Amino acid sequence: MSVLRPFKASDMFKFNNINLDIWTETYGIGFYLSYLSRWPDLCCVQEAPSGRMMSYGTSPQRPLYTTHTHTRPYTVLGKAEGMGPEWHGHVTALTVAPEYRRLGLARKMMNLLELVSDEIYKGFFVDLYVRCANKVAIEMYEGMGYSVYRRVREYYGSLGVGKGGRDEEDAFDMRKPLSRDPNRRSVRPNGRDMIVSAHDVS
């Protein structure tokens, strides 16, 4: 049986098994501490019976859940940001250990972040950035109702021009409207054609 519990600062010394992945952005300790201090209700840990850290991510302001499964090594880290109709939940990192992919774990954590962003933070939408080369993740997010809002040039740095004449380190800004946006103003149909510089996004 695994347990979902609040994230502690000391957990940063135990998450390498779920944080080290080719598609995952990793950050310095100060970055994680800032999330923990500003959005503690969006930070939690999934822990195995052995005490091994399996994931870290979002948690609603409700009692913690217990699941009747074994290890669930996945991670999602989020925050709330923006002003006015741009107020939204943001997925900073989402990772599932390779041996546990395609089991619906990422979808479960995304559903949790969307719930918190909608019901507690009253956001208009949830957004995330994903490498344009990460086709598997893009298809997963599209299957969950996200669509491309814009392409951000060199968001992850620059590796040079790749296939199709575009930089492999570009990102898609993908969004999904929440209940406060019934007219779907936070999304657009031609997002792949809207190209902005990394300097234009906050």
GROMACS .gro file of N, CA and C in nm, residues 35-195:
model
  483
   35TYR      N    1   0.890   2.655  -0.428
   35TYR     CA    2   0.759   2.593  -0.452
   35TYR      C    3   0.699   2.544  -0.321
   36LEU      N    4   0.780   2.481  -0.241
   36LEU     CA    5   0.732   2.426  -0.113
   36LEU      C    6   0.683   2.537  -0.021
   37SER      N    7   0.749   2.653  -0.023
   37SER     CA    8   0.707   2.762   0.065
   37SER      C    9   0.587   2.840   0.010
   38ARG      N   10   0.574   2.851  -0.123
   38ARG     CA   11   0.466   2.930  -0.182
   38ARG      C   12   0.340   2.850  -0.213
   39TRP      N   13   0.355   2.722  -0.252
   39TRP     CA   14   0.240   2.639  -0.290
   39TRP      C   15   0.247   2.503  -0.220
   40PRO      N   16   0.250   2.501  -0.088
   40PRO     CA   17   0.263   2.372  -0.019
   40PRO      C   18   0.147   2.277  -0.048
   41ASP      N   19   0.029   2.332  -0.078
   41ASP     CA   20  -0.085   2.247  -0.109
   41ASP      C   21  -0.076   2.185  -0.248
   42LEU      N   22   0.022   2.226  -0.327
   42LEU     CA   23   0.046   2.166  -0.458
   42LEU      C   24   0.171   2.079  -0.457
   43CYS      N   25   0.219   2.043  -0.339
   43CYS     CA   26   0.339   1.961  -0.328
   43CYS      C   27   0.313   1.841  -0.237
   44CYS      N   28   0.333   1.722  -0.289
   44CYS     CA   29   0.315   1.602  -0.209
   44CYS      C   30   0.408   1.493  -0.259
   45VAL      N   31   0.415   1.386  -0.184
   45VAL     CA   32   0.502   1.274  -0.215
   45VAL      C   33   0.420   1.146  -0.213
   46GLN      N   34   0.444   1.060  -0.311
   46GLN     CA   35   0.388   0.924  -0.310
   46GLN      C   36   0.500   0.835  -0.258
   47GLU      N   37   0.472   0.762  -0.152
   47GLU     CA   38   0.576   0.685  -0.084
   47GLU      C   39   0.537   0.538  -0.075
   48ALA      N   40   0.633   0.451  -0.103
   48ALA     CA   41   0.613   0.306  -0.095
   48ALA      C   42   0.615   0.262   0.051
   49PRO      N   43   0.563   0.144   0.081
   49PRO     CA   44   0.567   0.093   0.219
   49PRO      C   45   0.709   0.086   0.276
   50SER      N   46   0.807   0.068   0.189
   50SER     CA   47   0.946   0.061   0.232
   50SER      C   48   1.002   0.198   0.269
   51GLY      N   49   0.928   0.306   0.239
   51GLY     CA   50   0.976   0.441   0.262
   51GLY      C   51   1.042   0.501   0.140
   52ARG      N   52   1.057   0.421   0.034
   52ARG     CA   53   1.118   0.471  -0.089
   52ARG      C   54   1.025   0.575  -0.153
   53MET      N   55   1.082   0.687  -0.190
   53MET     CA   56   1.004   0.792  -0.254
   53MET      C   57   0.971   0.750  -0.396
   54MET      N   58   0.843   0.753  -0.430
   54MET     CA   59   0.799   0.710  -0.561
   54MET      C   60   0.760   0.826  -0.650
   55SER      N   61   0.713   0.935  -0.590
   55SER     CA   62   0.675   1.052  -0.669
   55SER      C   63   0.665   1.173  -0.579
   56TYR      N   64   0.663   1.289  -0.642
   56TYR     CA   65   0.629   1.412  -0.570
   56TYR      C   66   0.543   1.494  -0.663
   57GLY      N   67   0.456   1.576  -0.605
   57GLY     CA   68   0.369   1.653  -0.691
   57GLY      C   69   0.258   1.725  -0.619
   58THR      N   70   0.138   1.723  -0.678
   58THR     CA   71   0.027   1.802  -0.628
   58THR      C   72  -0.056   1.727  -0.526
   59SER      N   73  -0.122   1.802  -0.442
   59SER     CA   74  -0.213   1.744  -0.344
   59SER      C   75  -0.323   1.844  -0.314
   60PRO      N   76  -0.450   1.802  -0.319
   60PRO     CA   77  -0.556   1.895  -0.284
   60PRO      C   78  -0.557   1.921  -0.134
   61GLN      N   79  -0.623   2.030  -0.092
   61GLN     CA   80  -0.632   2.062   0.050
   61GLN      C   81  -0.742   1.977   0.113
   62ARG      N   82  -0.717   1.850   0.117
   62ARG     CA   83  -0.811   1.752   0.170
   62ARG      C   84  -0.729   1.644   0.238
   63PRO      N   85  -0.793   1.548   0.307
   63PRO     CA   86  -0.714   1.442   0.367
   63PRO      C   87  -0.632   1.370   0.261
   64LEU      N   88  -0.514   1.324   0.300
   64LEU     CA   89  -0.429   1.251   0.207
   64LEU      C   90  -0.490   1.116   0.175
   65TYR      N   91  -0.461   1.068   0.055
   65TYR     CA   92  -0.519   0.944   0.008
   65TYR      C   93  -0.424   0.828   0.028
   66THR      N   94  -0.478   0.709   0.044
   66THR     CA   95  -0.399   0.586   0.047
   66THR      C   96  -0.448   0.499  -0.067
   67THR      N   97  -0.356   0.440  -0.142
   67THR     CA   98  -0.395   0.354  -0.252
   67THR      C   99  -0.354   0.211  -0.220
   68HIS      N  100  -0.424   0.116  -0.276
   68HIS     CA  101  -0.395  -0.025  -0.251
   68HIS      C  102  -0.312  -0.083  -0.364
   69THR      N  103  -0.210  -0.010  -0.404
   69THR     CA  104  -0.119  -0.059  -0.507
   69THR      C  105   0.021  -0.053  -0.451
   70HIS      N  106   0.112  -0.109  -0.527
   70HIS     CA  107   0.252  -0.104  -0.484
   70HIS      C  108   0.313   0.025  -0.534
   71THR      N  109   0.438   0.024  -0.573
   71THR     CA  110   0.506   0.148  -0.606
   71THR      C  111   0.441   0.223  -0.720
   72ARG      N  112   0.436   0.355  -0.708
   72ARG     CA  113   0.383   0.443  -0.811
   72ARG      C  114   0.484   0.555  -0.834
   73PRO      N  115   0.592   0.528  -0.905
   73PRO     CA  116   0.693   0.630  -0.924
   73PRO      C  117   0.658   0.730  -1.034
   74TYR      N  118   0.590   0.835  -0.996
   74TYR     CA  119   0.561   0.942  -1.090
   74TYR      C  120   0.571   1.073  -1.016
   75THR      N  121   0.583   1.182  -1.090
   75THR     CA  122   0.601   1.311  -1.029
   75THR      C  123   0.533   1.420  -1.109
   76VAL      N  124   0.470   1.513  -1.040
   76VAL     CA  125   0.419   1.635  -1.101
   76VAL      C  126   0.436   1.746  -0.999
   77LEU      N  127   0.485   1.860  -1.045
   77LEU     CA  128   0.507   1.975  -0.959
   77LEU      C  129   0.435   2.091  -1.022
   78GLY      N  130   0.350   2.161  -0.947
   78GLY     CA  131   0.271   2.268  -1.005
   78GLY      C  132   0.266   2.393  -0.920
   79LYS      N  133   0.207   2.497  -0.978
   79LYS     CA  134   0.190   2.624  -0.907
   79LYS      C  135   0.070   2.696  -0.965
   80ALA      N  136   0.028   2.804  -0.900
   80ALA     CA  137  -0.079   2.891  -0.949
   80ALA      C  138  -0.016   3.026  -0.979
   81GLU      N  139  -0.052   3.085  -1.095
   81GLU     CA  140   0.010   3.211  -1.134
   81GLU      C  141  -0.081   3.287  -1.230
   82GLY      N  142  -0.044   3.412  -1.261
   82GLY     CA  143  -0.117   3.496  -1.354
   82GLY      C  144  -0.207   3.595  -1.284
   83MET      N  145  -0.275   3.678  -1.363
   83MET     CA  146  -0.367   3.779  -1.310
   83MET      C  147  -0.490   3.784  -1.399
   84GLY      N  148  -0.604   3.816  -1.340
   84GLY     CA  149  -0.728   3.829  -1.417
   84GLY      C  150  -0.760   3.701  -1.491
   85PRO      N  151  -0.797   3.711  -1.620
   85PRO     CA  152  -0.832   3.591  -1.696
   85PRO      C  153  -0.712   3.502  -1.729
   86GLU      N  154  -0.591   3.548  -1.693
   86GLU     CA  155  -0.471   3.467  -1.710
   86GLU      C  156  -0.435   3.389  -1.583
   87TRP      N  157  -0.519   3.399  -1.477
   87TRP     CA  158  -0.496   3.325  -1.353
   87TRP      C  159  -0.516   3.176  -1.383
   88HIS      N  160  -0.413   3.095  -1.353
   88HIS     CA  161  -0.419   2.955  -1.394
   88HIS      C  162  -0.327   2.866  -1.312
   89GLY      N  163  -0.349   2.737  -1.324
   89GLY     CA  164  -0.259   2.637  -1.269
   89GLY      C  165  -0.153   2.607  -1.373
   90HIS      N  166  -0.030   2.586  -1.327
   90HIS     CA  167   0.080   2.557  -1.419
   90HIS      C  168   0.150   2.429  -1.377
   91VAL      N  169   0.168   2.339  -1.473
   91VAL     CA  170   0.242   2.215  -1.449
   91VAL      C  171   0.389   2.243  -1.476
   92THR      N  172   0.469   2.242  -1.371
   92THR     CA  173   0.612   2.269  -1.387
   92THR      C  174   0.688   2.145  -1.429
   93ALA      N  175   0.656   2.031  -1.370
   93ALA     CA  176   0.725   1.906  -1.405
   93ALA      C  177   0.630   1.789  -1.386
   94LEU      N  178   0.634   1.695  -1.479
   94LEU     CA  179   0.558   1.571  -1.471
   94LEU      C  180   0.647   1.459  -1.520
   95THR      N  181   0.673   1.362  -1.435
   95THR     CA  182   0.761   1.251  -1.470
   95THR      C  183   0.706   1.120  -1.416
   96VAL      N  184   0.713   1.018  -1.498
   96VAL     CA  185   0.681   0.881  -1.456
   96VAL      C  186   0.805   0.798  -1.486
   97ALA      N  187   0.850   0.721  -1.389
   97ALA     CA  188   0.966   0.634  -1.411
   97ALA      C  189   0.937   0.543  -1.531
   98PRO      N  190   1.037   0.518  -1.616
   98PRO     CA  191   1.015   0.441  -1.739
   98PRO      C  192   0.943   0.308  -1.719
   99GLU      N  193   0.974   0.237  -1.613
   99GLU     CA  194   0.912   0.104  -1.593
   99GLU      C  195   0.767   0.111  -1.550
  100TYR      N  196   0.715   0.230  -1.520
  100TYR     CA  197   0.576   0.244  -1.478
  100TYR      C  198   0.494   0.330  -1.574
  101ARG      N  199   0.545   0.353  -1.693
  101ARG     CA  200   0.471   0.433  -1.789
  101ARG      C  201   0.359   0.351  -1.852
  102ARG      N  202   0.261   0.421  -1.907
  102ARG     CA  203   0.144   0.363  -1.975
  102ARG      C  204   0.052   0.287  -1.880
  103LEU      N  205   0.052   0.330  -1.754
  103LEU     CA  206  -0.039   0.272  -1.654
  103LEU      C  207  -0.142   0.373  -1.605
  104GLY      N  208  -0.143   0.492  -1.663
  104GLY     CA  209  -0.239   0.594  -1.623
  104GLY      C  210  -0.195   0.678  -1.505
  105LEU      N  211  -0.069   0.665  -1.462
  105LEU     CA  212  -0.022   0.739  -1.345
  105LEU      C  213  -0.012   0.888  -1.373
  106ALA      N  214   0.038   0.926  -1.490
  106ALA     CA  215   0.048   1.068  -1.524
  106ALA      C  216  -0.091   1.131  -1.530
  107ARG      N  217  -0.185   1.060  -1.588
  107ARG     CA  218  -0.322   1.110  -1.597
  107ARG      C  219  -0.380   1.134  -1.457
  108LYS      N  220  -0.352   1.044  -1.365
  108LYS     CA  221  -0.403   1.058  -1.228
  108LYS      C  222  -0.348   1.185  -1.163
  109MET      N  223  -0.218   1.209  -1.178
  109MET     CA  224  -0.159   1.327  -1.117
  109MET      C  225  -0.205   1.455  -1.186
  110MET      N  226  -0.224   1.450  -1.317
  110MET     CA  227  -0.275   1.568  -1.389
  110MET      C  228  -0.418   1.598  -1.345
  111ASN      N  229  -0.500   1.495  -1.329
  111ASN     CA  230  -0.637   1.516  -1.283
  111ASN      C  231  -0.638   1.584  -1.147
  112LEU      N  232  -0.546   1.545  -1.061
  112LEU     CA  233  -0.536   1.604  -0.928
  112LEU      C  234  -0.496   1.752  -0.936
  113LEU      N  235  -0.397   1.782  -1.020
  113LEU     CA  236  -0.356   1.922  -1.035
  113LEU      C  237  -0.468   2.006  -1.095
  114GLU      N  238  -0.541   1.950  -1.192
  114GLU     CA  239  -0.654   2.023  -1.251
  114GLU      C  240  -0.763   2.048  -1.147
  115LEU      N  241  -0.790   1.950  -1.063
  115LEU     CA  242  -0.891   1.965  -0.958
  115LEU      C  243  -0.854   2.077  -0.862
  116VAL      N  244  -0.730   2.079  -0.816
  116VAL     CA  245  -0.684   2.183  -0.724
  116VAL      C  246  -0.687   2.320  -0.793
  117SER      N  247  -0.640   2.326  -0.917
  117SER     CA  248  -0.640   2.453  -0.991
  117SER      C  249  -0.781   2.506  -1.011
  118ASP      N  250  -0.878   2.417  -1.032
  118ASP     CA  251  -1.016   2.456  -1.059
  118ASP      C  252  -1.092   2.488  -0.930
  119GLU      N  253  -1.091   2.397  -0.835
  119GLU     CA  254  -1.177   2.412  -0.717
  119GLU      C  255  -1.116   2.496  -0.605
  120ILE      N  256  -0.987   2.494  -0.589
  120ILE     CA  257  -0.924   2.568  -0.478
  120ILE      C  258  -0.870   2.702  -0.524
  121TYR      N  259  -0.792   2.702  -0.634
  121TYR     CA  260  -0.733   2.826  -0.682
  121TYR      C  261  -0.823   2.902  -0.778
  122LYS      N  262  -0.931   2.839  -0.825
  122LYS     CA  263  -1.028   2.903  -0.914
  122LYS      C  264  -0.963   2.958  -1.040
  123GLY      N  265  -0.873   2.877  -1.099
  123GLY     CA  266  -0.805   2.918  -1.221
  123GLY      C  267  -0.895   2.908  -1.343
  124PHE      N  268  -0.856   2.978  -1.450
  124PHE     CA  269  -0.930   2.974  -1.575
  124PHE      C  270  -0.885   2.857  -1.662
  125PHE      N  271  -0.759   2.815  -1.645
  125PHE     CA  272  -0.706   2.705  -1.725
  125PHE      C  273  -0.584   2.646  -1.655
  126VAL      N  274  -0.537   2.534  -1.708
  126VAL     CA  275  -0.409   2.475  -1.666
  126VAL      C  276  -0.321   2.478  -1.789
  127ASP      N  277  -0.194   2.515  -1.770
  127ASP     CA  278  -0.101   2.511  -1.883
  127ASP      C  279   0.025   2.437  -1.845
  128LEU      N  280   0.101   2.402  -1.948
  128LEU     CA  281   0.228   2.331  -1.930
  128LEU      C  282   0.312   2.354  -2.054
  129TYR      N  283   0.441   2.331  -2.042
  129TYR     CA  284   0.531   2.338  -2.156
  129TYR      C  285   0.589   2.199  -2.178
  130VAL      N  286   0.596   2.159  -2.304
  130VAL     CA  287   0.650   2.027  -2.338
  130VAL      C  288   0.737   2.042  -2.462
  131ARG      N  289   0.849   1.970  -2.464
  131ARG     CA  290   0.937   1.977  -2.580
  131ARG      C  291   0.861   1.934  -2.705
  132CYS      N  292   0.879   2.009  -2.813
  132CYS     CA  293   0.811   1.976  -2.939
  132CYS      C  294   0.852   1.838  -2.991
  133ALA      N  295   0.969   1.791  -2.952
  133ALA     CA  296   1.016   1.660  -2.995
  133ALA      C  297   0.959   1.546  -2.912
  134ASN      N  298   0.892   1.575  -2.803
  134ASN     CA  299   0.839   1.471  -2.714
  134ASN      C  300   0.698   1.431  -2.760
  135LYS      N  301   0.692   1.357  -2.869
  135LYS     CA  302   0.564   1.321  -2.932
  135LYS      C  303   0.474   1.240  -2.840
  136VAL      N  304   0.532   1.149  -2.761
  136VAL     CA  305   0.452   1.065  -2.672
  136VAL      C  306   0.378   1.152  -2.569
  137ALA      N  307   0.450   1.247  -2.509
  137ALA     CA  308   0.387   1.334  -2.410
  137ALA      C  309   0.281   1.424  -2.474
  138ILE      N  310   0.310   1.476  -2.592
  138ILE     CA  311   0.214   1.563  -2.661
  138ILE      C  312   0.084   1.488  -2.688
  139GLU      N  313   0.096   1.366  -2.737
  139GLU     CA  314  -0.024   1.284  -2.764
  139GLU      C  315  -0.100   1.255  -2.634
  140MET      N  316  -0.027   1.229  -2.525
  140MET     CA  317  -0.092   1.203  -2.397
  140MET      C  318  -0.172   1.326  -2.353
  141TYR      N  319  -0.109   1.443  -2.359
  141TYR     CA  320  -0.178   1.566  -2.317
  141TYR      C  321  -0.297   1.596  -2.406
  142GLU      N  322  -0.283   1.577  -2.537
  142GLU     CA  323  -0.396   1.599  -2.626
  142GLU      C  324  -0.511   1.505  -2.593
  143GLY      N  325  -0.479   1.382  -2.556
  143GLY     CA  326  -0.580   1.286  -2.516
  143GLY      C  327  -0.650   1.325  -2.386
  144MET      N  328  -0.588   1.412  -2.308
  144MET     CA  329  -0.646   1.460  -2.182
  144MET      C  330  -0.719   1.593  -2.201
  145GLY      N  331  -0.728   1.641  -2.324
  145GLY     CA  332  -0.803   1.764  -2.350
  145GLY      C  333  -0.718   1.889  -2.365
  146TYR      N  334  -0.586   1.876  -2.363
  146TYR     CA  335  -0.498   1.992  -2.381
  146TYR      C  336  -0.479   2.018  -2.530
  147SER      N  337  -0.456   2.144  -2.565
  147SER     CA  338  -0.426   2.180  -2.703
  147SER      C  339  -0.312   2.280  -2.703
  148VAL      N  340  -0.243   2.287  -2.817
  148VAL     CA  341  -0.129   2.378  -2.829
  148VAL      C  342  -0.180   2.521  -2.840
  149TYR      N  343  -0.132   2.605  -2.750
  149TYR     CA  344  -0.168   2.748  -2.750
  149TYR      C  345  -0.068   2.829  -2.833
  150ARG      N  346   0.061   2.789  -2.825
  150ARG     CA  347   0.166   2.856  -2.900
  150ARG      C  348   0.293   2.773  -2.894
  151ARG      N  349   0.383   2.802  -2.987
  151ARG     CA  350   0.515   2.739  -2.989
  151ARG      C  351   0.614   2.843  -2.937
  152VAL      N  352   0.697   2.804  -2.841
  152VAL     CA  353   0.794   2.895  -2.781
  152VAL      C  354   0.934   2.857  -2.829
  153ARG      N  355   0.995   2.945  -2.906
  153ARG     CA  356   1.128   2.920  -2.963
  153ARG      C  357   1.234   2.911  -2.854
  154GLU      N  358   1.316   2.808  -2.862
  154GLU     CA  359   1.432   2.787  -2.774
  154GLU      C  360   1.397   2.796  -2.626
  155TYR      N  361   1.279   2.751  -2.589
  155TYR     CA  362   1.236   2.753  -2.449
  155TYR      C  363   1.332   2.674  -2.362
  156TYR      N  364   1.380   2.561  -2.413
  156TYR     CA  365   1.471   2.475  -2.337
  156TYR      C  366   1.617   2.498  -2.377
  157GLY      N  367   1.646   2.607  -2.443
  157GLY     CA  368   1.782   2.632  -2.491
  157GLY      C  369   1.787   2.605  -2.640
  158SER      N  370   1.906   2.594  -2.695
  158SER     CA  371   1.919   2.573  -2.838
  158SER      C  372   2.014   2.459  -2.868
  159LEU      N  373   1.966   2.363  -2.945
  159LEU     CA  374   2.051   2.254  -2.994
  159LEU      C  375   2.076   2.268  -3.143
  160GLY      N  376   2.023   2.374  -3.202
  160GLY     CA  377   2.033   2.393  -3.345
  160GLY      C  378   1.908   2.343  -3.415
  161VAL      N  379   1.903   2.366  -3.543
  161VAL     CA  380   1.784   2.332  -3.621
  161VAL      C  381   1.775   2.181  -3.638
  162GLY      N  382   1.657   2.127  -3.612
  162GLY     CA  383   1.635   1.983  -3.626
  162GLY      C  384   1.546   1.952  -3.744
  163LYS      N  385   1.475   1.841  -3.736
  163LYS     CA  386   1.386   1.798  -3.843
  163LYS      C  387   1.279   1.905  -3.868
  164GLY      N  388   1.246   1.926  -3.993
  164GLY     CA  389   1.141   2.021  -4.028
  164GLY      C  390   1.187   2.166  -4.021
  165GLY      N  391   1.318   2.191  -3.998
  165GLY     CA  392   1.370   2.326  -3.997
  165GLY      C  393   1.343   2.405  -3.870
  166ARG      N  394   1.301   2.336  -3.762
  166ARG     CA  395   1.273   2.406  -3.637
  166ARG      C  396   1.365   2.354  -3.527
  167ASP      N  397   1.390   2.439  -3.431
  167ASP     CA  398   1.480   2.404  -3.321
  167ASP      C  399   1.420   2.292  -3.238
  168GLU      N  400   1.499   2.187  -3.212
  168GLU     CA  401   1.453   2.072  -3.134
  168GLU      C  402   1.420   2.108  -2.990
  169GLU      N  403   1.471   2.219  -2.941
  169GLU     CA  404   1.448   2.257  -2.803
  169GLU      C  405   1.335   2.360  -2.788
  170ASP      N  406   1.256   2.377  -2.891
  170ASP     CA  407   1.135   2.457  -2.878
  170ASP      C  408   1.036   2.384  -2.789
  171ALA      N  409   0.940   2.459  -2.735
  171ALA     CA  410   0.836   2.399  -2.651
  171ALA      C  411   0.699   2.438  -2.704
  172PHE      N  412   0.604   2.348  -2.684
  172PHE     CA  413   0.464   2.384  -2.703
  172PHE      C  414   0.409   2.427  -2.568
  173ASP      N  415   0.341   2.541  -2.565
  173ASP     CA  416   0.264   2.584  -2.449
  173ASP      C  417   0.127   2.523  -2.471
  174MET      N  418   0.091   2.423  -2.390
  174MET     CA  419  -0.037   2.353  -2.405
  174MET      C  420  -0.130   2.395  -2.292
  175ARG      N  421  -0.259   2.410  -2.324
  175ARG     CA  422  -0.356   2.457  -2.226
  175ARG      C  423  -0.484   2.373  -2.230
  176LYS      N  424  -0.549   2.373  -2.113
  176LYS     CA  425  -0.679   2.309  -2.101
  176LYS      C  426  -0.768   2.402  -2.019
  177PRO      N  427  -0.883   2.445  -2.074
  177PRO     CA  428  -0.970   2.535  -1.998
  177PRO      C  429  -1.037   2.464  -1.881
  178LEU      N  430  -1.061   2.540  -1.774
  178LEU     CA  431  -1.130   2.488  -1.656
  178LEU      C  432  -1.271   2.545  -1.651
  179SER      N  433  -1.345   2.518  -1.545
  179SER     CA  434  -1.486   2.557  -1.537
  179SER      C  435  -1.508   2.709  -1.540
  180ARG      N  436  -1.407   2.788  -1.501
  180ARG     CA  437  -1.421   2.934  -1.505
  180ARG      C  438  -1.409   2.988  -1.647
  181ASP      N  439  -1.377   2.903  -1.743
  181ASP     CA  440  -1.361   2.945  -1.882
  181ASP      C  441  -1.455   2.864  -1.972
  182PRO      N  442  -1.587   2.879  -1.952
  182PRO     CA  443  -1.681   2.799  -2.032
  182PRO      C  444  -1.679   2.834  -2.181
  183ASN      N  445  -1.635   2.954  -2.216
  183ASN     CA  446  -1.627   2.995  -2.357
  183ASN      C  447  -1.494   2.961  -2.421
  184ARG      N  448  -1.407   2.894  -2.348
  184ARG     CA  449  -1.277   2.845  -2.397
  184ARG      C  450  -1.191   2.958  -2.456
  185ARG      N  451  -1.186   3.072  -2.387
  185ARG     CA  452  -1.105   3.185  -2.431
  185ARG      C  453  -0.955   3.161  -2.410
  186SER      N  454  -0.920   3.064  -2.326
  186SER     CA  455  -0.780   3.038  -2.295
  186SER      C  456  -0.712   2.947  -2.396
  187VAL      N  457  -0.787   2.901  -2.496
  187VAL     CA  458  -0.728   2.814  -2.599
  187VAL      C  459  -0.754   2.874  -2.736
  188ARG      N  460  -0.681   2.825  -2.836
  188ARG     CA  461  -0.700   2.872  -2.975
  188ARG      C  462  -0.682   2.753  -3.069
  189PRO      N  463  -0.747   2.756  -3.186
  189PRO     CA  464  -0.740   2.643  -3.277
  189PRO      C  465  -0.610   2.633  -3.356
  190ASN      N  466  -0.538   2.742  -3.374
  190ASN     CA  467  -0.418   2.744  -3.459
  190ASN      C  468  -0.291   2.763  -3.378
  191GLY      N  469  -0.283   2.709  -3.260
  191GLY     CA  470  -0.170   2.733  -3.171
  191GLY      C  471  -0.035   2.692  -3.225
  192ARG      N  472  -0.029   2.587  -3.305
  192ARG     CA  473   0.101   2.542  -3.360
  192ARG      C  474   0.160   2.646  -3.454
  193ASP      N  475   0.075   2.732  -3.510
  193ASP     CA  476   0.123   2.836  -3.602
  193ASP      C  477   0.162   2.965  -3.531
  194MET      N  478   0.130   2.977  -3.402
  194MET     CA  479   0.164   3.097  -3.324
  194MET      C  480   0.301   3.076  -3.262
  195ILE      N  481   0.402   3.146  -3.311
  195ILE     CA  482   0.539   3.126  -3.265
  195ILE      C  483   0.586   3.252  -3.193
   0.00000   0.00000   0.00000
